[in-house]
PDB file of C-alpha atoms in Angstrom:
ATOM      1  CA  UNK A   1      -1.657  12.305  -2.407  1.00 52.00           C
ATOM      2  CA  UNK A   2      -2.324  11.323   1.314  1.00 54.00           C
ATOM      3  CA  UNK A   3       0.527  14.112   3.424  1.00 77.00           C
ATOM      4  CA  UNK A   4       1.572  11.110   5.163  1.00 85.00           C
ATOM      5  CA  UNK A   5       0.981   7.496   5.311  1.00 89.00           C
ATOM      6  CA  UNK A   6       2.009   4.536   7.539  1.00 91.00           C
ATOM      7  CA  UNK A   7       3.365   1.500   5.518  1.00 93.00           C
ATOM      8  CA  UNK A   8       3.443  -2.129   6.879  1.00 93.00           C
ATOM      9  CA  UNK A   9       6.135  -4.895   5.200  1.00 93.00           C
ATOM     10  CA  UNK A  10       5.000  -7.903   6.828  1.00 91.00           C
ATOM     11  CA  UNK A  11       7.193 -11.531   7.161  1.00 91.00           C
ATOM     12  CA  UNK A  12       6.137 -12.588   3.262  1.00 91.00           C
ATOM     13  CA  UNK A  13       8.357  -9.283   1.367  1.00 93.00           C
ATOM     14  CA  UNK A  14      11.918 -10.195   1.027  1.00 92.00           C
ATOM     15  CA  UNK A  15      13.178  -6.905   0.120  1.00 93.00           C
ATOM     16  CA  UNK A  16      11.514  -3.432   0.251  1.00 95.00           C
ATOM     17  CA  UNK A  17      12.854  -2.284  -2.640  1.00 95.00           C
ATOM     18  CA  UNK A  18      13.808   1.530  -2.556  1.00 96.00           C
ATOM     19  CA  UNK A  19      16.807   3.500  -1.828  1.00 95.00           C
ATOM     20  CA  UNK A  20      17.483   6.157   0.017  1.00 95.00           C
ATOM     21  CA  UNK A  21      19.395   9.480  -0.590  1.00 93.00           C
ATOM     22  CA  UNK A  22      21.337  10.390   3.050  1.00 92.00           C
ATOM     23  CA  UNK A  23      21.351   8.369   6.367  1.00 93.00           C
ATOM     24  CA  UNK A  24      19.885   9.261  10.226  1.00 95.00           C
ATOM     25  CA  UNK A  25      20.064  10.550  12.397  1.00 95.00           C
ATOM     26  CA  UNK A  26      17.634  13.166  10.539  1.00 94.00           C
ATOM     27  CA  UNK A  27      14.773  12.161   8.008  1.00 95.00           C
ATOM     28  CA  UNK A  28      15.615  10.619   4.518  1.00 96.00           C
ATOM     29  CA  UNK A  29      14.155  11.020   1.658  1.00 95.00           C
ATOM     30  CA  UNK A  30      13.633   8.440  -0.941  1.00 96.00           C
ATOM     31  CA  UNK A  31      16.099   8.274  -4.109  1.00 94.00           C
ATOM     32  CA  UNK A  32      14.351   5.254  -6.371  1.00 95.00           C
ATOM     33  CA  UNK A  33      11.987   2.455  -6.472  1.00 94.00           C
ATOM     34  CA  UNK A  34      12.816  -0.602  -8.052  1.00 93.00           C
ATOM     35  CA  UNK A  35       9.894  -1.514 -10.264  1.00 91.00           C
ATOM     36  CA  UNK A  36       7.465  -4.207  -9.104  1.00 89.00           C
ATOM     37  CA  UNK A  37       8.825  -4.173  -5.616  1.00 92.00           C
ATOM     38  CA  UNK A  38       7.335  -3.760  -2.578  1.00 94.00           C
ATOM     39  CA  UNK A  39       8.071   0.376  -2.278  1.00 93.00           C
ATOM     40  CA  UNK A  40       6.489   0.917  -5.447  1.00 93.00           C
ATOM     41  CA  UNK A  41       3.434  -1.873  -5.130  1.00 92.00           C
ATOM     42  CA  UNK A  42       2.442   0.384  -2.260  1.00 92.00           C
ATOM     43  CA  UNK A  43       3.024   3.576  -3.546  1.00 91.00           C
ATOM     44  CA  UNK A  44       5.653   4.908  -2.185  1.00 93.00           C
ATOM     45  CA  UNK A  45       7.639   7.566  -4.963  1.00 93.00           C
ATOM     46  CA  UNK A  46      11.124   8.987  -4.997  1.00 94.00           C
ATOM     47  CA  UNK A  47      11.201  12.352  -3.493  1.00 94.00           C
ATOM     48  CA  UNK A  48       9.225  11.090  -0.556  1.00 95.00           C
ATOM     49  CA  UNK A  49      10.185  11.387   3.290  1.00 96.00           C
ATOM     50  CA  UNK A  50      10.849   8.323   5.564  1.00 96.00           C
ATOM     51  CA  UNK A  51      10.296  10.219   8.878  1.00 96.00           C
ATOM     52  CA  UNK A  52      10.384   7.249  11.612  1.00 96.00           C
ATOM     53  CA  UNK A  53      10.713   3.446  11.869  1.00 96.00           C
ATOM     54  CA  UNK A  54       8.412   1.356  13.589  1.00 95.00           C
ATOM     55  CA  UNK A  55       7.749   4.230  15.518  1.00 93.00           C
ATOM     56  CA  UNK A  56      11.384   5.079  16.342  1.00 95.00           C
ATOM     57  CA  UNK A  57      11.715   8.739  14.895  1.00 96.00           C
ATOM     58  CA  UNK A  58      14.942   8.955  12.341  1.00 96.00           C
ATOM     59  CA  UNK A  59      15.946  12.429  14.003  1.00 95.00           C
ATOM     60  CA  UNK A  60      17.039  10.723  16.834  1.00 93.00           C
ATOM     61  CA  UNK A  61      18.310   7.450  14.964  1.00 95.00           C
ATOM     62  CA  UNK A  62      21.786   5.950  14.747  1.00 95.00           C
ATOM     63  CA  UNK A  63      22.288   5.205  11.228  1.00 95.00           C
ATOM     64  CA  UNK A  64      22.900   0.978  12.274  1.00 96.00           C
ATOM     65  CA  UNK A  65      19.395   0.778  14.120  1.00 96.00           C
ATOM     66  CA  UNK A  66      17.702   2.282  10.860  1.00 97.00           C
ATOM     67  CA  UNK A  67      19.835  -0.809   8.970  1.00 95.00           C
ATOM     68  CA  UNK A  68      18.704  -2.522  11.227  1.00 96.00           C
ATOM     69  CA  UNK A  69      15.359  -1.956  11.208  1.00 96.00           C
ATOM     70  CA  UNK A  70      14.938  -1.982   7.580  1.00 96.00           C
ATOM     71  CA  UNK A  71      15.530  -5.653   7.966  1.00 94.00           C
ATOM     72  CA  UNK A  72      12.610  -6.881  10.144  1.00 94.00           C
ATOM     73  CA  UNK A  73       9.434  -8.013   9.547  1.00 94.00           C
ATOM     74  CA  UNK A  74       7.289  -6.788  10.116  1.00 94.00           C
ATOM     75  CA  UNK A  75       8.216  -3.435   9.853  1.00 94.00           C
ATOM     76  CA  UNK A  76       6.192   0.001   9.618  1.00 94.00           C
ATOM     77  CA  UNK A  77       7.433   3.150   7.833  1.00 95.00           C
ATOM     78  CA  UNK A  78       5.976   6.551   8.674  1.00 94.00           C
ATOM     79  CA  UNK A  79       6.483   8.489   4.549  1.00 94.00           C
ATOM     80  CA  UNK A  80       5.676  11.955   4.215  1.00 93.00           C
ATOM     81  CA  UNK A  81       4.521  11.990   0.685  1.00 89.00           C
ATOM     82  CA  UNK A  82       6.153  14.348  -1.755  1.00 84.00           C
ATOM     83  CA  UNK A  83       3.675  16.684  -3.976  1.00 65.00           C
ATOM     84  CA  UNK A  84       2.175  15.071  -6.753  1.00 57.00           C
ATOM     85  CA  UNK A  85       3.836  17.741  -9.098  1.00 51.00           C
ATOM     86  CA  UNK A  86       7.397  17.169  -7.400  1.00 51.00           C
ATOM     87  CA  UNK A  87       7.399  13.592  -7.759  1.00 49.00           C
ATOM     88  CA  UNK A  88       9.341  11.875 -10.008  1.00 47.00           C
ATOM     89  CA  UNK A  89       7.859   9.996 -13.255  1.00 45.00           C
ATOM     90  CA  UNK A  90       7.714   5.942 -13.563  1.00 43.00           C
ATOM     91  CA  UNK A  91      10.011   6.149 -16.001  1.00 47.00           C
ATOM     92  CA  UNK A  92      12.708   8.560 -14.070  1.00 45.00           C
ATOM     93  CA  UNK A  93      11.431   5.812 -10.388  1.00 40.00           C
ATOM     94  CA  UNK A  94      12.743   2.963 -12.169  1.00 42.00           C
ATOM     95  CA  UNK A  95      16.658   2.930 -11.745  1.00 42.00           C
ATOM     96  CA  UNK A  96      17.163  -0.924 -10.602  1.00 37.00           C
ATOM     97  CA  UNK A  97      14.907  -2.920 -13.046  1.00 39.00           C
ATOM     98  CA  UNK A  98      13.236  -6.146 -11.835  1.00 42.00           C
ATOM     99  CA  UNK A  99      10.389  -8.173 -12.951  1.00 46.00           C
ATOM    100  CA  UNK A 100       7.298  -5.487 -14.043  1.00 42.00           C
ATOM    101  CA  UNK A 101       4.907  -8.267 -13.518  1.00 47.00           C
ATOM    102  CA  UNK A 102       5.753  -9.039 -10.307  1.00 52.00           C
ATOM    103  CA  UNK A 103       3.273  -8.117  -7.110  1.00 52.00           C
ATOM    104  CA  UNK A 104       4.174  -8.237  -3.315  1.00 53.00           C
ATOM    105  CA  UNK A 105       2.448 -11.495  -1.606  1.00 57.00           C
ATOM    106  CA  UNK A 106       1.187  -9.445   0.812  1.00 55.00           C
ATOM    107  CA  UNK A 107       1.708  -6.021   2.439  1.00 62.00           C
ATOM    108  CA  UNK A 108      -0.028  -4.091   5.345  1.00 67.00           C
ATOM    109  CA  UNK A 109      -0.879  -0.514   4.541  1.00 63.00           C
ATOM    110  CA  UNK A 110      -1.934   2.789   7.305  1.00 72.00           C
ATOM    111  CA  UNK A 111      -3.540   5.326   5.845  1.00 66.00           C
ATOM    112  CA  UNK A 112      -3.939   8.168   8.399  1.00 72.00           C
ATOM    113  CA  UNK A 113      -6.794  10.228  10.201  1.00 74.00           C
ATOM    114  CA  UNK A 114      -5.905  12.566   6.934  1.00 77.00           C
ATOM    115  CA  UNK A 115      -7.727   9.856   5.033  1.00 83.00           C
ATOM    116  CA  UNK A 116     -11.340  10.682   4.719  1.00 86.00           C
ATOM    117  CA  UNK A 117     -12.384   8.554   1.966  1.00 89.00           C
ATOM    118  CA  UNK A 118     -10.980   5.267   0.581  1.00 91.00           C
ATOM    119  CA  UNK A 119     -11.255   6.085  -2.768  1.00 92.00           C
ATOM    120  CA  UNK A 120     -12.101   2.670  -3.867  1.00 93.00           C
ATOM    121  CA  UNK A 121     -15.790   0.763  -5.350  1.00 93.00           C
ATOM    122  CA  UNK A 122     -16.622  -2.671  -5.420  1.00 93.00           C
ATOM    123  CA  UNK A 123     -18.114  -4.962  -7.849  1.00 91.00           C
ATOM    124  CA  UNK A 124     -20.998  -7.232  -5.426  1.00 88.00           C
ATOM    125  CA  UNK A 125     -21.304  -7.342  -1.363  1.00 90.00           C
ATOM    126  CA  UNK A 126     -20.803  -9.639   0.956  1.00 92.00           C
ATOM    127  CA  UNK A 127     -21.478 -12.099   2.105  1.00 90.00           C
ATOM    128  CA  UNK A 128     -18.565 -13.583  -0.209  1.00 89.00           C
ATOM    129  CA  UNK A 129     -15.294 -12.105  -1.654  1.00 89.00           C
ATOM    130  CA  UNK A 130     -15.886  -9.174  -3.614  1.00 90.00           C
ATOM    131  CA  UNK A 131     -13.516  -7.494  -5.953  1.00 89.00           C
ATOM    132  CA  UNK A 132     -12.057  -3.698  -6.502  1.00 92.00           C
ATOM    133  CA  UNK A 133     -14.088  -2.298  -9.469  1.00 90.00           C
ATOM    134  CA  UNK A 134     -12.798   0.868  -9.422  1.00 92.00           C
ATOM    135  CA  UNK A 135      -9.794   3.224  -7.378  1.00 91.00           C
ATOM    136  CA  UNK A 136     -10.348   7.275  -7.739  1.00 89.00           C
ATOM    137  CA  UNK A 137      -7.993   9.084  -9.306  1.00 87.00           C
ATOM    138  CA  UNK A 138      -5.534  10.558  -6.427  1.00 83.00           C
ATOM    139  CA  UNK A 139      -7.758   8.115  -3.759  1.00 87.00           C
ATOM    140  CA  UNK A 140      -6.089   6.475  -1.207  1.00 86.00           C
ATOM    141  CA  UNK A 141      -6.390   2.640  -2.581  1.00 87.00           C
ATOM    142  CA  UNK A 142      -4.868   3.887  -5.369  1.00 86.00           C
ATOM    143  CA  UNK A 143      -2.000   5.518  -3.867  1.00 82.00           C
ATOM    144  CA  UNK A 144      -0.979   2.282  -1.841  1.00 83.00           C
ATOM    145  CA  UNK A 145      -1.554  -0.155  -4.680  1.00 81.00           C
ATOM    146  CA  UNK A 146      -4.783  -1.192  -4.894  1.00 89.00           C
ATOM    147  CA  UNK A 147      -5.788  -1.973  -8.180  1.00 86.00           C
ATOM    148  CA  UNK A 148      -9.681  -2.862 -10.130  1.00 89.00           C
ATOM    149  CA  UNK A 149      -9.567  -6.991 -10.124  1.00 87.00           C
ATOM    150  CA  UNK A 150      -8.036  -7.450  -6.309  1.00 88.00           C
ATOM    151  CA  UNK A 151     -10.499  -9.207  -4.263  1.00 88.00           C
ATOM    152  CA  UNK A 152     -11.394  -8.021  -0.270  1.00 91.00           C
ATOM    153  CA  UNK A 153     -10.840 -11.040   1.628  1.00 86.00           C
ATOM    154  CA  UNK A 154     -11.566  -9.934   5.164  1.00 87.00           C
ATOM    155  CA  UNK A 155     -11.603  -6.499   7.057  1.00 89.00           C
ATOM    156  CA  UNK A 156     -10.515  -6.098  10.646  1.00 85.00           C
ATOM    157  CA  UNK A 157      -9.963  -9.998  10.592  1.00 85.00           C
ATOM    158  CA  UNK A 158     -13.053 -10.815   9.711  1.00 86.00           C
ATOM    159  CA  UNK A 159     -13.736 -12.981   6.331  1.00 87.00           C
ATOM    160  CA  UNK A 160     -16.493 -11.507   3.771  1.00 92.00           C
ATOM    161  CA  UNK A 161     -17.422 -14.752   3.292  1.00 86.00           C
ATOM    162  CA  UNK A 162     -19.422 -14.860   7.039  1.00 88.00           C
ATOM    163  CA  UNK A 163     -19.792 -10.931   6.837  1.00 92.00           C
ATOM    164  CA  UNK A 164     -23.231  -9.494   5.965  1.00 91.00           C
ATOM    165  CA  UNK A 165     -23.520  -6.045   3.699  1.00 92.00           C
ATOM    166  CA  UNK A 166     -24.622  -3.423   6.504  1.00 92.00           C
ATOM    167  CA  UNK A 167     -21.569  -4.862   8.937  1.00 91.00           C
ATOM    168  CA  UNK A 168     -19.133  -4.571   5.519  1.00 93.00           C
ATOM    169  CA  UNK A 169     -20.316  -0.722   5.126  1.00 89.00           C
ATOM    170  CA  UNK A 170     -19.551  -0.063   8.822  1.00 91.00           C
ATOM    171  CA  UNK A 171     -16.075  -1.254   8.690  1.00 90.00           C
ATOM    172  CA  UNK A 172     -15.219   0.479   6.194  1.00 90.00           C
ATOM    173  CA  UNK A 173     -16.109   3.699   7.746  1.00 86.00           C
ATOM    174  CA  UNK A 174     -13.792   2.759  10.038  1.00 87.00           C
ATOM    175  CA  UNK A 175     -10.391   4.175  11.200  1.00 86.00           C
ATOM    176  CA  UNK A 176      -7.964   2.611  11.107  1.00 83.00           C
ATOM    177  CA  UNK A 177      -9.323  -0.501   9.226  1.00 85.00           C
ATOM    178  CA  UNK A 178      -7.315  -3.516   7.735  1.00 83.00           C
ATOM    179  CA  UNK A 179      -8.220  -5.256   4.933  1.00 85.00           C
ATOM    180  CA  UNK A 180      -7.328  -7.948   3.476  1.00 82.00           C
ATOM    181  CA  UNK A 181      -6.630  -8.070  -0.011  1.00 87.00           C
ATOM    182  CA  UNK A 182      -5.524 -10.750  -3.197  1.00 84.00           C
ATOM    183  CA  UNK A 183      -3.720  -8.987  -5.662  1.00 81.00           C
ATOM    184  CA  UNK A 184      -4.916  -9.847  -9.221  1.00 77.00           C
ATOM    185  CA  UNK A 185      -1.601 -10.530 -11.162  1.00 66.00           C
ATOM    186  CA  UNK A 186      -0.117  -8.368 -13.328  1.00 57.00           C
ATOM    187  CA  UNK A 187      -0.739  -8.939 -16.261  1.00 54.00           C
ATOM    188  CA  UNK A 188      -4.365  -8.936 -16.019  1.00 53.00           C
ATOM    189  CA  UNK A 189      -4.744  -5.597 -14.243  1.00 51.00           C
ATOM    190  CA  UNK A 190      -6.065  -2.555 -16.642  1.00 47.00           C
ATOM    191  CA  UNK A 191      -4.827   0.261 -17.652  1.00 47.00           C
ATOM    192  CA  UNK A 192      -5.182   3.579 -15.760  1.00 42.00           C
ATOM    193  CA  UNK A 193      -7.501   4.491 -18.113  1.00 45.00           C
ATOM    194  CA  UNK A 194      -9.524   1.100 -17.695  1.00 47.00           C
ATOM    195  CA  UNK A 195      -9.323   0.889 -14.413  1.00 42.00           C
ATOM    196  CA  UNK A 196     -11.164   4.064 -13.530  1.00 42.00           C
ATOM    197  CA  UNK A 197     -13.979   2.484 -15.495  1.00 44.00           C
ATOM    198  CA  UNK A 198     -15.235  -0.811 -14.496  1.00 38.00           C
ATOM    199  CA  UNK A 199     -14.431  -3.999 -12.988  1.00 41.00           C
ATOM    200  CA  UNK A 200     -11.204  -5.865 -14.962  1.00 41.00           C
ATOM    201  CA  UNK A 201     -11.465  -9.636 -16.064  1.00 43.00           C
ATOM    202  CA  UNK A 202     -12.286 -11.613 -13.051  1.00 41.00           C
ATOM    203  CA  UNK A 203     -10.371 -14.448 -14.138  1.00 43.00           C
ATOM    204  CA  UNK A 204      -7.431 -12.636 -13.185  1.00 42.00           C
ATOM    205  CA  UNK A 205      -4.918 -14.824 -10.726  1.00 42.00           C
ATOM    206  CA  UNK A 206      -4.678 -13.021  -7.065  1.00 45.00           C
ATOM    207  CA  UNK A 207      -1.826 -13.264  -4.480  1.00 48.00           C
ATOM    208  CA  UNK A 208      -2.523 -11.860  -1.194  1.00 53.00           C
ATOM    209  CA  UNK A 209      -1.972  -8.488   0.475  1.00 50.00           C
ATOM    210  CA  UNK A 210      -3.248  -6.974   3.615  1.00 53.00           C
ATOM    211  CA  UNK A 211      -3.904  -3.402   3.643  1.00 56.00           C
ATOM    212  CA  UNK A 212      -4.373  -0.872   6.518  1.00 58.00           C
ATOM    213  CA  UNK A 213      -6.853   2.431   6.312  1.00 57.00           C
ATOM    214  CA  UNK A 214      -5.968   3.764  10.125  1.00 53.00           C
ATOM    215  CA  UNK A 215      -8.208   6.717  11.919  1.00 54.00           C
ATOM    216  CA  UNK A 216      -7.095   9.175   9.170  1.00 50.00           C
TER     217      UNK A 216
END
Protein backbone atom coordinates (compact mmCIF):
# COMPACT_ATOMS: atom_id res chain seq x y z
CA UNK A 1 0.00 0.00 0.00
CA UNK A 2 0.83 3.62 -1.22
CA UNK A 3 2.64 5.36 2.53
CA UNK A 4 0.34 8.09 1.91
CA UNK A 5 -2.32 9.17 -0.37
CA UNK A 6 -4.40 12.34 -1.00
CA UNK A 7 -8.22 11.65 -1.20
CA UNK A 8 -10.75 14.01 -2.95
CA UNK A 9 -14.81 13.84 -1.86
CA UNK A 10 -16.20 16.01 -4.38
CA UNK A 11 -20.03 17.86 -4.24
CA UNK A 12 -21.85 14.32 -5.50
CA UNK A 13 -20.78 12.05 -1.88
CA UNK A 14 -23.22 12.75 0.81
CA UNK A 15 -21.39 11.20 3.54
CA UNK A 16 -17.76 9.94 3.77
CA UNK A 17 -18.44 7.19 5.62
CA UNK A 18 -15.69 6.34 8.30
CA UNK A 19 -15.12 7.06 11.84
CA UNK A 20 -12.56 8.14 13.64
CA UNK A 21 -10.89 6.99 16.95
CA UNK A 22 -9.67 10.52 18.92
CA UNK A 23 -10.14 14.21 17.81
CA UNK A 24 -7.37 17.23 16.79
CA UNK A 25 -5.60 18.90 17.47
CA UNK A 26 -3.05 15.88 16.70
CA UNK A 27 -3.54 13.22 13.83
CA UNK A 28 -6.44 10.61 13.97
CA UNK A 29 -6.51 7.51 13.01
CA UNK A 30 -9.35 5.75 11.42
CA UNK A 31 -11.71 3.37 13.64
CA UNK A 32 -14.25 1.79 10.75
CA UNK A 33 -15.55 2.03 7.33
CA UNK A 34 -19.00 1.64 6.64
CA UNK A 35 -19.27 -0.77 3.74
CA UNK A 36 -20.01 0.60 0.27
CA UNK A 37 -19.31 4.13 1.32
CA UNK A 38 -17.22 6.52 0.08
CA UNK A 39 -14.03 5.72 2.71
CA UNK A 40 -14.04 2.28 1.74
CA UNK A 41 -14.88 2.75 -2.30
CA UNK A 42 -11.55 4.55 -2.20
CA UNK A 43 -9.65 2.52 -0.09
CA UNK A 44 -9.21 3.95 2.79
CA UNK A 45 -8.90 1.00 5.94
CA UNK A 46 -9.27 1.28 9.67
CA UNK A 47 -5.99 1.70 11.31
CA UNK A 48 -5.10 4.39 8.84
CA UNK A 49 -3.88 8.08 9.65
CA UNK A 50 -5.87 11.25 8.65
CA UNK A 51 -2.87 13.66 8.93
CA UNK A 52 -4.36 17.10 7.45
CA UNK A 53 -7.54 18.54 5.89
CA UNK A 54 -7.63 20.28 2.79
CA UNK A 55 -4.27 21.08 3.52
CA UNK A 56 -4.87 22.37 7.07
CA UNK A 57 -2.53 20.00 9.19
CA UNK A 58 -4.69 18.24 12.23
CA UNK A 59 -1.67 18.97 14.72
CA UNK A 60 -2.52 22.34 14.72
CA UNK A 61 -6.45 21.84 14.33
CA UNK A 62 -9.29 22.82 16.65
CA UNK A 63 -11.39 19.87 16.88
CA UNK A 64 -14.76 22.23 15.32
CA UNK A 65 -12.72 23.27 12.08
CA UNK A 66 -11.92 19.43 11.47
CA UNK A 67 -16.09 19.04 11.92
CA UNK A 68 -16.18 21.41 10.01
CA UNK A 69 -14.26 20.51 7.36
CA UNK A 70 -15.41 17.06 7.14
CA UNK A 71 -18.55 18.63 5.86
CA UNK A 72 -17.49 20.40 2.62
CA UNK A 73 -17.25 19.51 -0.68
CA UNK A 74 -15.10 19.23 -1.99
CA UNK A 75 -12.84 18.18 0.46
CA UNK A 76 -9.21 16.51 0.37
CA UNK A 77 -7.81 14.18 3.06
CA UNK A 78 -4.07 13.64 3.39
CA UNK A 79 -4.19 9.33 4.96
CA UNK A 80 -1.10 7.82 5.95
CA UNK A 81 -1.85 4.28 5.11
CA UNK A 82 -1.50 1.65 7.78
CA UNK A 83 0.70 -1.63 6.85
CA UNK A 84 -0.98 -4.06 4.88
CA UNK A 85 -0.35 -6.68 7.73
CA UNK A 86 -1.77 -4.18 10.49
CA UNK A 87 -4.85 -3.45 8.77
CA UNK A 88 -7.92 -4.62 9.74
CA UNK A 89 -10.00 -7.40 7.68
CA UNK A 90 -13.38 -6.51 5.60
CA UNK A 91 -15.10 -8.36 7.81
CA UNK A 92 -13.60 -6.71 11.25
CA UNK A 93 -13.96 -2.73 8.64
CA UNK A 94 -17.53 -3.27 8.49
CA UNK A 95 -19.12 -2.03 11.87
CA UNK A 96 -22.10 0.28 10.40
CA UNK A 97 -23.63 -1.88 7.57
CA UNK A 98 -25.12 -0.15 4.49
CA UNK A 99 -25.94 -1.19 1.07
CA UNK A 100 -22.78 -3.65 -0.28
CA UNK A 101 -23.83 -2.85 -3.74
CA UNK A 102 -23.67 0.55 -3.52
CA UNK A 103 -20.67 2.73 -5.38
CA UNK A 104 -19.79 6.49 -4.82
CA UNK A 105 -21.09 8.68 -7.98
CA UNK A 106 -17.98 10.06 -8.19
CA UNK A 107 -14.80 10.67 -6.15
CA UNK A 108 -11.40 12.43 -6.86
CA UNK A 109 -8.37 10.44 -5.84
CA UNK A 110 -4.19 11.81 -5.28
CA UNK A 111 -1.93 9.36 -5.39
CA UNK A 112 1.51 10.81 -4.47
CA UNK A 113 5.10 11.27 -6.05
CA UNK A 114 5.46 7.72 -4.00
CA UNK A 115 3.34 6.37 -6.82
CA UNK A 116 5.48 5.07 -9.56
CA UNK A 117 3.19 2.92 -11.38
CA UNK A 118 -0.63 2.90 -11.69
CA UNK A 119 -1.05 -0.52 -11.38
CA UNK A 120 -3.88 -0.71 -13.73
CA UNK A 121 -4.37 -2.30 -17.81
CA UNK A 122 -6.86 -1.53 -20.20
CA UNK A 123 -8.97 -3.42 -22.50
CA UNK A 124 -8.70 -1.10 -26.23
CA UNK A 125 -7.18 2.65 -26.73
CA UNK A 126 -8.46 5.59 -27.51
CA UNK A 127 -9.77 7.25 -29.34
CA UNK A 128 -13.10 6.16 -27.41
CA UNK A 129 -13.84 5.06 -23.77
CA UNK A 130 -11.88 2.24 -22.78
CA UNK A 131 -12.38 0.07 -19.80
CA UNK A 132 -10.10 -1.26 -16.66
CA UNK A 133 -9.13 -4.87 -17.62
CA UNK A 134 -7.07 -5.49 -14.96
CA UNK A 135 -5.71 -3.65 -11.29
CA UNK A 136 -2.26 -5.31 -9.79
CA UNK A 137 -2.37 -6.81 -6.79
CA UNK A 138 -1.20 -4.04 -4.06
CA UNK A 139 -1.27 -1.31 -7.30
CA UNK A 140 -2.42 1.91 -6.75
CA UNK A 141 -5.94 1.71 -8.81
CA UNK A 142 -6.59 -0.94 -6.75
CA UNK A 143 -5.96 0.58 -3.52
CA UNK A 144 -8.34 3.65 -4.29
CA UNK A 145 -11.12 1.61 -5.85
CA UNK A 146 -10.64 1.03 -9.16
CA UNK A 147 -12.03 -2.01 -10.27
CA UNK A 148 -11.76 -4.38 -14.02
CA UNK A 149 -15.21 -3.13 -15.92
CA UNK A 150 -14.87 0.88 -14.97
CA UNK A 151 -14.50 2.79 -18.06
CA UNK A 152 -11.69 5.97 -18.45
CA UNK A 153 -13.73 8.75 -19.51
CA UNK A 154 -11.22 11.56 -19.76
CA UNK A 155 -7.69 12.29 -18.22
CA UNK A 156 -6.54 15.74 -17.23
CA UNK A 157 -10.01 16.97 -18.64
CA UNK A 158 -9.65 15.74 -21.69
CA UNK A 159 -12.35 13.09 -23.19
CA UNK A 160 -10.86 9.68 -24.77
CA UNK A 161 -13.30 10.01 -27.13
CA UNK A 162 -11.15 13.10 -29.10
CA UNK A 163 -7.83 11.67 -27.51
CA UNK A 164 -5.46 9.70 -29.78
CA UNK A 165 -3.32 6.51 -28.26
CA UNK A 166 0.34 8.11 -28.08
CA UNK A 167 -1.30 11.45 -26.21
CA UNK A 168 -3.36 8.69 -23.79
CA UNK A 169 0.18 6.93 -22.95
CA UNK A 170 1.72 10.34 -22.12
CA UNK A 171 -0.83 11.31 -19.65
CA UNK A 172 -0.68 8.65 -17.96
CA UNK A 173 2.92 8.95 -17.24
CA UNK A 174 1.96 11.85 -15.78
CA UNK A 175 2.06 13.24 -12.17
CA UNK A 176 -0.32 14.13 -10.80
CA UNK A 177 -2.97 13.01 -13.42
CA UNK A 178 -6.87 12.94 -13.06
CA UNK A 179 -8.92 10.66 -14.57
CA UNK A 180 -12.05 10.29 -15.03
CA UNK A 181 -13.72 7.23 -14.32
CA UNK A 182 -17.56 5.29 -14.51
CA UNK A 183 -17.80 2.86 -11.97
CA UNK A 184 -19.27 -0.46 -13.28
CA UNK A 185 -21.98 -1.36 -10.63
CA UNK A 186 -21.64 -3.70 -8.19
CA UNK A 187 -22.90 -6.40 -8.88
CA UNK A 188 -21.22 -6.94 -12.05
CA UNK A 189 -17.66 -6.36 -10.85
CA UNK A 190 -15.45 -9.77 -10.42
CA UNK A 191 -14.04 -11.29 -7.93
CA UNK A 192 -10.47 -10.59 -6.72
CA UNK A 193 -9.56 -13.54 -8.20
CA UNK A 194 -11.31 -12.57 -11.63
CA UNK A 195 -10.38 -9.41 -11.70
CA UNK A 196 -6.64 -9.92 -11.81
CA UNK A 197 -7.42 -11.88 -14.95
CA UNK A 198 -9.22 -10.24 -17.68
CA UNK A 199 -11.65 -7.71 -18.59
CA UNK A 200 -15.32 -8.31 -16.59
CA UNK A 201 -18.70 -8.28 -18.60
CA UNK A 202 -18.88 -5.06 -20.40
CA UNK A 203 -22.45 -4.82 -20.05
CA UNK A 204 -21.90 -3.85 -16.65
CA UNK A 205 -23.91 -0.38 -15.62
CA UNK A 206 -21.20 2.54 -14.70
CA UNK A 207 -21.72 5.63 -12.44
CA UNK A 208 -19.07 8.12 -12.52
CA UNK A 209 -15.93 8.79 -10.48
CA UNK A 210 -12.99 11.00 -10.99
CA UNK A 211 -9.75 9.82 -9.84
CA UNK A 212 -6.42 11.65 -9.15
CA UNK A 213 -2.69 9.95 -9.71
CA UNK A 214 -0.60 13.29 -8.46
CA UNK A 215 3.46 13.61 -9.06
CA UNK A 216 4.00 10.56 -6.78
Amino acid sequence: RPSRVELVADENIEKLGMSFDGKPPGYIQVKACSAGGWAESVGIQPGDTIVSVNGEDLQDMAVEDFKTLCKKRPVQFSVEQARAGKAQSTDEQRDVVQDPSARPSRVELVADENIEKLGMSFDGKPPGYIQVKACSAGGWAESVGIQPGDTIVSVDGEDLQDMVAADFKTLCKKRPVQFLVEQASADKVQSKEEQRDVVQDPSARPSRVELVADEN
